[in-house]
Amino acid sequence: MKERISALLKREPQQEIVAAEGWVRTKRDSKNVCFLEINDGSCLKGLQVVIDKEKLSDPTVLNAITTGCSVICKGPIVASAGGNQTVEMASTDVTIIGECPVDTYPLQKKRHTIEYLREIAHLRARTNMFGAIARVRNTLSYAVHSFFQEQGFMYVNTPIISASDAEGAGEQFLVTTLDLDKLPRTEEGAIDYSKDFFGREAFLTVSGQLEGETYAMAMKNIYTFGPTFRAENSNTKRHLSEFWMVEPEMAFCNIEGDMEVAEAFLKYLFKAVLEKCPEDMAFFSKFVEAGMEETLRTIVDTPFAHLTYTQAIEELEKHNDKFEFPVSWGSDLQSEHEKFLTEVICKRPVIVTDYPKEIKAFYMKLNEDGKTVRGMDVLVPRLGEIIGGSEREADLDVLTKRMEELKLNPEDYWWYLDLRRFGSAPHAGFGLGFERLVQYVTGVANIRDVIPYPRAPKLADF
Ligand code: 4AD
Ligand code: MG
């Protein structure tokens, strides 16, 4: 394979002629020399190519080189006289592969706002910021797999089109091929989904958990990592309609084991990104969130705080005058409360447990008090909830009763309930919002900037 610019930059100066392929970020011309900076996405830094015009057979080719055009430059890697890099390429062989007209190319040398770049999402990976985000995202994906694979978890692919509502919250996108102008009706006048593609109602999945549980009840420890969809009308900096979720599920595991894995997992991911993306992380610390690397290093070395929901509410109630939505026992925690708990009260990541059953999903194990469930959310500064999980209700009768209370039809979940009929075992798991993770480690304020093509209410461009 041809060497990428990241590898060329690590070479010692030598005579061998090598090729660099990439896109021109900048061009500086003087009378006798022309300097190009070429980037190929392999690292933040570009390769400086110095072209001695007198040695070119046809120096006019250089006129067509502009920001954004693609080139192949050949020459030896030499020690650089400039202060910004140790090596550079001395080239006398430059080929323009694709020109890039200056008057219409939307990415000029100047700094663009992140909002403007969102409108040209198909080109934004060519900027320093979005290149760095893409590399960090890639490193984190790989680390997700290595963490679980190293511990013997099996990667399971759960369906994207699903017949059941895993969260029971009714926030699903319908998948249909029915003609919306001529909907088939039953005698009672309802839409007749038996005429639809799948012969029944089907949706984009909100979570792979329920199907994941079926595999955990055979393979013991599994994880999923795939896209999930929520038709929730949340126009915030931390919600997407399509996001990627990592969901481990472990049989013979209770909430304590679940929390242990969640904490070890996050720390592993933070460490991986510090070790594998030092240049990009330094960039985020400098331009996006001051001291991000140091913050992550501290988190890796410090145990997470723990609070029950009831303790959290007691703490928050003392500060109710500071909140847009004051809290009392039973309130769902909003992002302002989550941030206050982790930033002000605990000053580190905190795991909140034992939430009132009314504000959590049907599958969470009911505590002996009959009021709270064995759910756990991991909250981090600046963002709030990054992980949501629980021990699952393993008792058939309790689970069926919970579903009925929540107006879910147990018959629709017959296969899920079978897990409690046939060899039930305590089990637990959690979901990490992958974009929230990328958002957290990079310090990027808006979740729409950490996924290549964000989907949100009224937004599905590209
Ligand atoms: O808390 P949630 O809804 O939990 C579940 O879906 C469970 N089935 C997980 C499990 O136990 N296996 O979602 C889990 C995580 C949240 O903590 C958050 O990080 C992320 O997914 N998340 C979102 N990320 C971006 N946009 C949204 N709309 C999100 N909703 C949840
Ligand atoms: Mg949640």
Coordinates of N, CA, C and O in Angstrom, one line a residue, residues 17-18 36 40 75 111 118 193 197 251 280 287 308 347 377 390 399 406 409 412 454:
I17 N 13.0 8.5 -3.6 CA 11.8 9.3 -4.1 C 10.5 8.6 -3.7 O 10.3 7.4 -3.9
V18 N 9.7 9.4 -3.0 CA 8.4 8.8 -2.6 C 7.3 9.7 -3.2 O 7.5 10.9 -3.6
L36 N 3.6 24.1 -0.9 CA 2.3 23.6 -0.8 C 2.1 22.9 0.5 O 3.1 22.3 1.0
D40 N -4.0 14.5 3.6 CA -4.7 13.4 3.1 C -5.6 12.7 4.2 O -6.0 11.6 4.1
G75 N 9.1 13.2 -4.7 CA 10.4 13.7 -4.4 C 10.9 13.1 -3.1 O 10.2 12.3 -2.5
R111 N -10.8 30.9 8.2 CA -11.5 30.0 9.1 C -13.0 30.2 8.9 O -13.5 31.4 8.8
R118 N -21.6 23.1 8.7 CA -22.7 22.2 8.8 C -23.5 22.2 7.5 O -24.1 21.2 7.1
Y193 N -52.5 -2.8 8.3 CA -51.0 -3.1 8.1 C -50.8 -4.5 7.5 O -49.7 -4.8 7.1
F197 N -45.8 -4.0 3.6 CA -44.6 -4.8 3.2 C -44.4 -6.0 4.1 O -44.2 -7.1 3.6
A251 N -25.4 -11.7 31.2 CA -26.2 -12.6 32.1 C -25.5 -12.9 33.4 O -24.2 -12.8 33.4
D280 N -4.6 15.2 17.7 CA -6.0 15.7 17.6 C -6.5 16.2 18.9 O -7.2 17.2 19.0
F287 N -8.3 24.5 20.9 CA -9.3 25.3 20.1 C -10.7 25.1 20.5 O -11.6 25.9 20.2
T308 N -27.8 7.8 44.9 CA -29.1 7.3 44.5 C -29.9 8.5 44.0 O -29.6 9.6 44.3
K347 N -18.4 17.1 41.1 CA -17.1 17.5 40.4 C -16.4 16.4 39.7 O -15.1 16.4 39.6
D377 N -27.8 5.7 35.6 CA -27.3 6.6 34.5 C -26.0 7.1 34.8 O -25.7 7.5 36.0
S390 N -29.4 -0.6 33.2 CA -30.2 -1.1 34.4 C -29.9 -2.6 34.6 O -29.4 -3.3 33.6
L399 N -42.6 -8.6 35.7 CA -42.5 -7.9 34.4 C -43.8 -7.7 33.7 O -44.1 -6.7 33.1
L406 N -48.1 -0.1 32.3 CA -47.6 1.0 31.3 C -48.4 0.9 30.0 O -48.0 1.4 29.0
N409 N -48.7 -4.2 25.6 CA -49.4 -5.5 25.5 C -48.4 -6.6 25.6 O -47.5 -6.8 24.7
D412 N -47.4 -8.7 22.6 CA -46.5 -8.2 21.6 C -45.0 -8.5 21.9 O -44.1 -8.5 21.1
P454 N -25.8 14.6 10.3 CA -26.8 14.6 11.4 C -28.2 14.5 10.9 O -28.5 15.2 9.9

